[in-house]
PDB file of C-alpha atoms in Angstrom:
ATOM      1  CA  MET V 171      79.144 -37.798  65.897  1.00 83.00           C
ATOM      2  CA  ASP V 172      80.866 -35.674  68.503  1.00 82.00           C
ATOM      3  CA  LEU V 173      79.396 -37.997  71.139  1.00 81.00           C
ATOM      4  CA  HIS V 174      81.552 -40.799  69.732  1.00 85.00           C
ATOM      5  CA  PRO V 175      85.190 -39.676  69.679  1.00 89.00           C
ATOM      6  CA  CYS V 176      87.933 -41.500  67.799  1.00 93.00           C
ATOM      7  CA  GLN V 177      88.686 -44.848  69.420  1.00 91.00           C
ATOM      8  CA  ARG V 178      92.375 -44.417  68.729  1.00 93.00           C
ATOM      9  CA  CYS V 179      93.052 -40.926  70.137  1.00 95.00           C
ATOM     10  CA  GLY V 180      89.775 -39.649  71.658  1.00 92.00           C
ATOM     11  CA  SER V 181      89.504 -36.632  69.338  1.00 93.00           C
ATOM     12  CA  VAL V 182      86.300 -35.459  67.692  1.00 91.00           C
ATOM     13  CA  GLU V 183      88.155 -33.212  65.250  1.00 92.00           C
ATOM     14  CA  VAL V 184      87.350 -34.457  61.753  1.00 93.00           C
ATOM     15  CA  GLU V 185      86.614 -32.591  58.556  1.00 92.00           C
ATOM     16  CA  TRP V 186      83.539 -34.579  57.545  1.00 92.00           C
ATOM     17  CA  LYS V 187      82.497 -35.196  53.946  1.00 94.00           C
ATOM     18  CA  SER V 188      78.855 -36.075  53.427  1.00 90.00           C
ATOM     19  CA  ALA V 189      77.143 -38.114  50.722  1.00 89.00           C
ATOM     20  CA  LEU V 190      73.837 -39.856  50.104  1.00 89.00           C
ATOM     21  CA  VAL V 191      74.410 -43.618  49.900  1.00 89.00           C
ATOM     22  CA  ASP V 192      72.528 -46.885  49.582  1.00 88.00           C
ATOM     23  CA  ALA V 193      72.775 -48.810  52.851  1.00 86.00           C
ATOM     24  CA  GLU V 194      71.351 -52.282  52.411  1.00 86.00           C
ATOM     25  CA  GLY V 195      68.648 -51.016  50.077  1.00 87.00           C
ATOM     26  CA  GLU V 196      67.762 -47.950  52.153  1.00 83.00           C
ATOM     27  CA  LEU V 197      68.669 -44.335  51.527  1.00 84.00           C
ATOM     28  CA  ALA V 198      71.252 -43.132  54.034  1.00 81.00           C
ATOM     29  CA  ARG V 199      73.662 -40.284  54.640  1.00 85.00           C
ATOM     30  CA  SER V 200      77.320 -41.168  55.060  1.00 90.00           C
ATOM     31  CA  TYR V 201      79.754 -38.928  56.918  1.00 91.00           C
ATOM     32  CA  SER V 202      83.402 -39.838  56.463  1.00 94.00           C
ATOM     33  CA  GLY V 203      86.726 -38.242  57.198  1.00 95.00           C
ATOM     34  CA  THR V 204      90.187 -38.626  58.636  1.00 95.00           C
ATOM     35  CA  CYS V 205      90.822 -37.957  62.312  1.00 95.00           C
ATOM     36  CA  THR V 206      93.737 -35.746  63.338  1.00 93.00           C
ATOM     37  CA  CYS V 207      95.583 -38.982  64.318  1.00 96.00           C
ATOM     38  CA  GLY V 208      95.103 -40.418  60.821  1.00 95.00           C
ATOM     39  CA  ALA V 209      92.340 -42.913  61.642  1.00 96.00           C
ATOM     40  CA  LEU V 210      89.594 -43.178  59.041  1.00 96.00           C
ATOM     41  CA  ARG V 211      86.154 -42.537  60.532  1.00 95.00           C
ATOM     42  CA  GLU V 212      82.681 -43.050  59.075  1.00 93.00           C
ATOM     43  CA  PHE V 213      79.118 -42.807  60.256  1.00 89.00           C
ATOM     44  CA  VAL V 214      76.144 -43.940  58.159  1.00 87.00           C
ATOM     45  CA  PHE V 215      72.666 -42.805  59.173  1.00 82.00           C
ATOM     46  CA  ARG V 216      69.542 -44.309  57.622  1.00 78.00           C
ATOM     47  CA  LEU V 217      67.209 -41.530  56.501  1.00 74.00           C
ATOM     48  CA  PRO V 218      63.662 -41.503  57.847  1.00 68.00           C
ATOM     49  CA  ALA V 219      60.850 -42.403  55.491  1.00 67.00           C
ATOM     50  CA  PRO V 220      59.370 -39.367  53.745  1.00 64.00           C
ATOM     51  CA  GLY V 221      56.648 -37.807  55.892  1.00 60.00           C
ATOM     52  CA  SER V 222      57.689 -39.681  59.058  1.00 58.00           C
ATOM     53  CA  VAL V 223      59.359 -36.683  60.689  1.00 54.00           C
ATOM     54  CA  PRO V 224      56.716 -34.230  61.826  1.00 53.00           C
ATOM     55  CA  ALA V 225      56.894 -30.684  60.552  1.00 46.00           C
ATOM     56  CA  SER V 226      57.984 -28.380  63.320  1.00 46.00           C
ATOM     57  CA  GLY V 227      58.400 -24.677  63.811  1.00 45.00           C
ATOM     58  CA  ASP V 228      61.060 -25.396  66.419  1.00 58.00           C
ATOM     59  CA  ARG V 229      64.701 -24.718  65.686  1.00 65.00           C
ATOM     60  CA  TYR V 230      65.633 -28.338  66.396  1.00 69.00           C
ATOM     61  CA  HIS V 231      63.764 -31.594  66.090  1.00 71.00           C
ATOM     62  CA  PHE V 232      65.320 -35.045  66.221  1.00 79.00           C
ATOM     63  CA  GLY V 233      63.804 -38.064  64.489  1.00 76.00           C
ATOM     64  CA  GLY V 234      60.245 -39.199  64.000  1.00 77.00           C
ATOM     65  CA  ASP V 235      57.771 -40.701  66.446  1.00 82.00           C
ATOM     66  CA  ALA V 236      59.815 -43.821  67.273  1.00 87.00           C
ATOM     67  CA  PRO V 237      62.503 -43.869  69.970  1.00 93.00           C
ATOM     68  CA  SER V 238      66.040 -43.113  68.837  1.00 90.00           C
ATOM     69  CA  GLU V 239      68.252 -45.924  67.636  1.00 87.00           C
ATOM     70  CA  LEU V 240      71.391 -43.778  67.712  1.00 86.00           C
ATOM     71  CA  LEU V 241      71.368 -42.403  71.253  1.00 92.00           C
ATOM     72  CA  ASP V 242      69.847 -44.065  74.271  1.00 96.00           C
ATOM     73  CA  ALA V 243      67.673 -42.304  76.856  1.00 98.00           C
ATOM     74  CA  GLY V 244      70.612 -41.551  79.151  1.00 97.00           C
ATOM     75  CA  GLU V 245      72.647 -40.029  76.341  1.00 96.00           C
ATOM     76  CA  TRP V 246      69.721 -37.790  75.395  1.00 96.00           C
ATOM     77  CA  LEU V 247      69.515 -36.583  79.011  1.00 97.00           C
ATOM     78  CA  TRP V 248      73.247 -35.932  78.931  1.00 96.00           C
ATOM     79  CA  VAL V 249      72.731 -33.813  75.771  1.00 94.00           C
ATOM     80  CA  ALA V 250      69.834 -31.909  77.388  1.00 95.00           C
ATOM     81  CA  ASP V 251      71.819 -31.286  80.574  1.00 96.00           C
ATOM     82  CA  MET V 252      74.899 -30.187  78.672  1.00 93.00           C
ATOM     83  CA  THR V 253      73.057 -27.686  76.478  1.00 93.00           C
ATOM     84  CA  ALA V 254      70.684 -26.366  79.156  1.00 93.00           C
ATOM     85  CA  SER V 255      73.530 -25.790  81.608  1.00 92.00           C
ATOM     86  CA  ASP V 256      75.397 -23.550  79.175  1.00 87.00           C
ATOM     87  CA  VAL V 257      72.733 -21.245  77.694  1.00 87.00           C
ATOM     88  CA  PRO V 258      74.509 -18.070  76.600  1.00 85.00           C
ATOM     89  CA  THR V 259      73.056 -14.828  77.940  1.00 84.00           C
ATOM     90  CA  ASP V 260      75.090 -12.538  75.678  1.00 86.00           C
ATOM     91  CA  ASP V 261      74.179 -14.201  72.362  1.00 87.00           C
ATOM     92  CA  PRO V 262      70.399 -14.357  71.813  1.00 86.00           C
ATOM     93  CA  THR V 263      70.587 -16.739  68.838  1.00 86.00           C
ATOM     94  CA  ALA V 264      72.904 -19.169  70.625  1.00 88.00           C
ATOM     95  CA  GLY V 265      70.634 -19.029  73.686  1.00 88.00           C
ATOM     96  CA  LEU V 266      67.570 -19.889  71.630  1.00 90.00           C
ATOM     97  CA  ASN V 267      69.465 -22.701  69.911  1.00 89.00           C
ATOM     98  CA  ALA V 268      70.665 -24.195  73.212  1.00 91.00           C
ATOM     99  CA  LEU V 269      67.200 -24.177  74.768  1.00 92.00           C
ATOM    100  CA  SER V 270      65.645 -25.604  71.612  1.00 91.00           C
ATOM    101  CA  ILE V 271      68.179 -28.460  71.602  1.00 92.00           C
ATOM    102  CA  ALA V 272      67.426 -29.131  75.290  1.00 94.00           C
ATOM    103  CA  VAL V 273      63.668 -29.289  74.590  1.00 93.00           C
ATOM    104  CA  ALA V 274      64.182 -31.571  71.578  1.00 92.00           C
ATOM    105  CA  ALA V 275      66.495 -33.858  73.579  1.00 94.00           C
ATOM    106  CA  MET V 276      63.912 -34.143  76.374  1.00 95.00           C
ATOM    107  CA  ASN V 277      61.268 -35.029  73.780  1.00 94.00           C
ATOM    108  CA  GLU V 278      63.559 -37.830  72.577  1.00 94.00           C
ATOM    109  CA  ILE V 279      63.750 -39.317  76.087  1.00 97.00           C
ATOM    110  CA  ILE V 280      59.966 -39.246  76.453  1.00 97.00           C
ATOM    111  CA  LYS V 281      59.614 -41.322  73.249  1.00 96.00           C
ATOM    112  CA  PHE V 282      61.255 -44.244  75.078  1.00 98.00           C
ATOM    113  CA  ILE V 283      58.422 -44.496  77.626  1.00 98.00           C
ATOM    114  CA  PRO V 284      55.848 -47.103  76.536  1.00 97.00           C
ATOM    115  CA  ALA V 285      52.168 -46.130  76.624  1.00 95.00           C
ATOM    116  CA  GLY V 286      50.843 -46.484  80.152  1.00 95.00           C
ATOM    117  CA  ALA V 287      54.311 -46.737  81.729  1.00 97.00           C
ATOM    118  CA  GLU V 288      55.543 -44.291  84.352  1.00 97.00           C
ATOM    119  CA  ALA V 289      59.255 -44.322  83.509  1.00 98.00           C
ATOM    120  CA  VAL V 290      61.846 -45.070  80.861  1.00 98.00           C
ATOM    121  CA  PRO V 291      62.424 -48.873  80.834  1.00 98.00           C
ATOM    122  CA  ASP V 292      65.839 -50.440  81.469  1.00 97.00           C
ATOM    123  CA  GLU V 293      66.216 -51.573  77.850  1.00 97.00           C
ATOM    124  CA  ALA V 294      66.305 -47.907  76.765  1.00 98.00           C
ATOM    125  CA  PHE V 295      69.834 -47.636  78.216  1.00 98.00           C
ATOM    126  CA  TRP V 296      72.399 -49.498  76.115  1.00 96.00           C
ATOM    127  CA  SER V 297      75.464 -47.248  76.128  1.00 93.00           C
ATOM    128  CA  GLU V 298      77.995 -46.921  78.908  1.00 93.00           C
ATOM    129  CA  ARG V 299      77.323 -43.169  79.163  1.00 93.00           C
ATOM    130  CA  GLY V 300      73.558 -43.665  79.158  1.00 96.00           C
ATOM    131  CA  ARG V 301      73.644 -46.257  81.944  1.00 97.00           C
ATOM    132  CA  ARG V 302      76.004 -44.052  83.972  1.00 97.00           C
ATOM    133  CA  VAL V 303      73.618 -41.066  83.680  1.00 97.00           C
ATOM    134  CA  ARG V 304      70.667 -43.250  84.738  1.00 98.00           C
ATOM    135  CA  ASP V 305      72.556 -44.834  87.631  1.00 98.00           C
ATOM    136  CA  GLN V 306      73.534 -41.414  89.037  1.00 97.00           C
ATOM    137  CA  GLU V 307      69.892 -40.416  89.485  1.00 96.00           C
ATOM    138  CA  PRO V 308      67.303 -42.943  88.260  1.00 97.00           C
ATOM    139  CA  GLY V 309      64.352 -40.773  89.307  1.00 97.00           C
ATOM    140  CA  ARG V 310      65.194 -38.324  86.527  1.00 98.00           C
ATOM    141  CA  PHE V 311      63.701 -40.840  84.087  1.00 98.00           C
ATOM    142  CA  ASP V 312      60.193 -40.802  85.591  1.00 98.00           C
ATOM    143  CA  ARG V 313      57.630 -39.571  83.056  1.00 97.00           C
ATOM    144  CA  GLU V 314      56.292 -36.757  85.252  1.00 97.00           C
ATOM    145  CA  ARG V 315      59.746 -35.445  86.088  1.00 97.00           C
ATOM    146  CA  LEU V 316      60.830 -35.543  82.430  1.00 97.00           C
ATOM    147  CA  LEU V 317      57.733 -33.563  81.434  1.00 96.00           C
ATOM    148  CA  VAL V 318      58.364 -30.939  84.139  1.00 96.00           C
ATOM    149  CA  VAL V 319      61.977 -30.449  83.039  1.00 96.00           C
ATOM    150  CA  ARG V 320      61.052 -30.372  79.337  1.00 95.00           C
ATOM    151  CA  ASP V 321      58.278 -27.860  80.002  1.00 94.00           C
ATOM    152  CA  SER V 322      60.591 -25.622  82.029  1.00 94.00           C
ATOM    153  CA  TYR V 323      63.092 -25.544  79.146  1.00 93.00           C
ATOM    154  CA  TRP V 324      60.228 -24.840  76.745  1.00 92.00           C
ATOM    155  CA  SER V 325      58.951 -21.990  78.972  1.00 91.00           C
ATOM    156  CA  SER V 326      62.417 -20.437  79.033  1.00 90.00           C
ATOM    157  CA  LEU V 327      62.592 -20.755  75.261  1.00 88.00           C
ATOM    158  CA  ALA V 328      59.129 -19.210  74.795  1.00 86.00           C
ATOM    159  CA  GLU V 329      60.011 -16.353  77.167  1.00 88.00           C
ATOM    160  CA  ARG V 330      63.167 -15.539  75.201  1.00 85.00           C
ATOM    161  CA  GLN V 331      61.229 -15.690  71.928  1.00 82.00           C
ATOM    162  CA  SER V 332      58.534 -13.345  73.261  1.00 82.00           C
ATOM    163  CA  ARG V 333      61.241 -10.861  74.323  1.00 80.00           C
ATOM    164  CA  GLY V 334      62.434 -10.793  70.762  1.00 72.00           C
ATOM    165  CA  ASP V 335      65.566 -12.938  71.129  1.00 63.00           C
ATOM    166  CA  ARG V 336      65.254 -14.031  67.509  1.00 51.00           C
ATOM    167  CA  SER V 337      67.840 -14.791  64.897  1.00 45.00           C
TER     168      SER V 337
END
């Protein structure tokens, strides 16, 4: 939700209230609140089918096996870059969380690559931010390069965990 600031004032500061709702016959979670400028804001997220999100021992995991419908591939790379570039060294728990988010975000990008393809296809970029990230360096969306980056984040995470940087 922080990736989509208020259209009126650009703020992301909202005290969100959450509720389970029916969204066109499907179970969903609604987040609503009032922006600091007074604009009413709401996000409704359809919940995944029971058993569709794999169990994971990781700190963070986004979605099931299908590509994201909320963020495009470029936005996920933006999230990975943002979190991996600011991994705290003085707060072990925050460091583990940041690296785990970066790994999970990279996994989300990889879900956009069709079987047998070598890169994320153009249709996986539908937001302005996502297209901008892709256009800055399209080679970052090659399968092999994505796997190398994801694995390097995962190695850093595993190294911190083995040192005992646990919450």
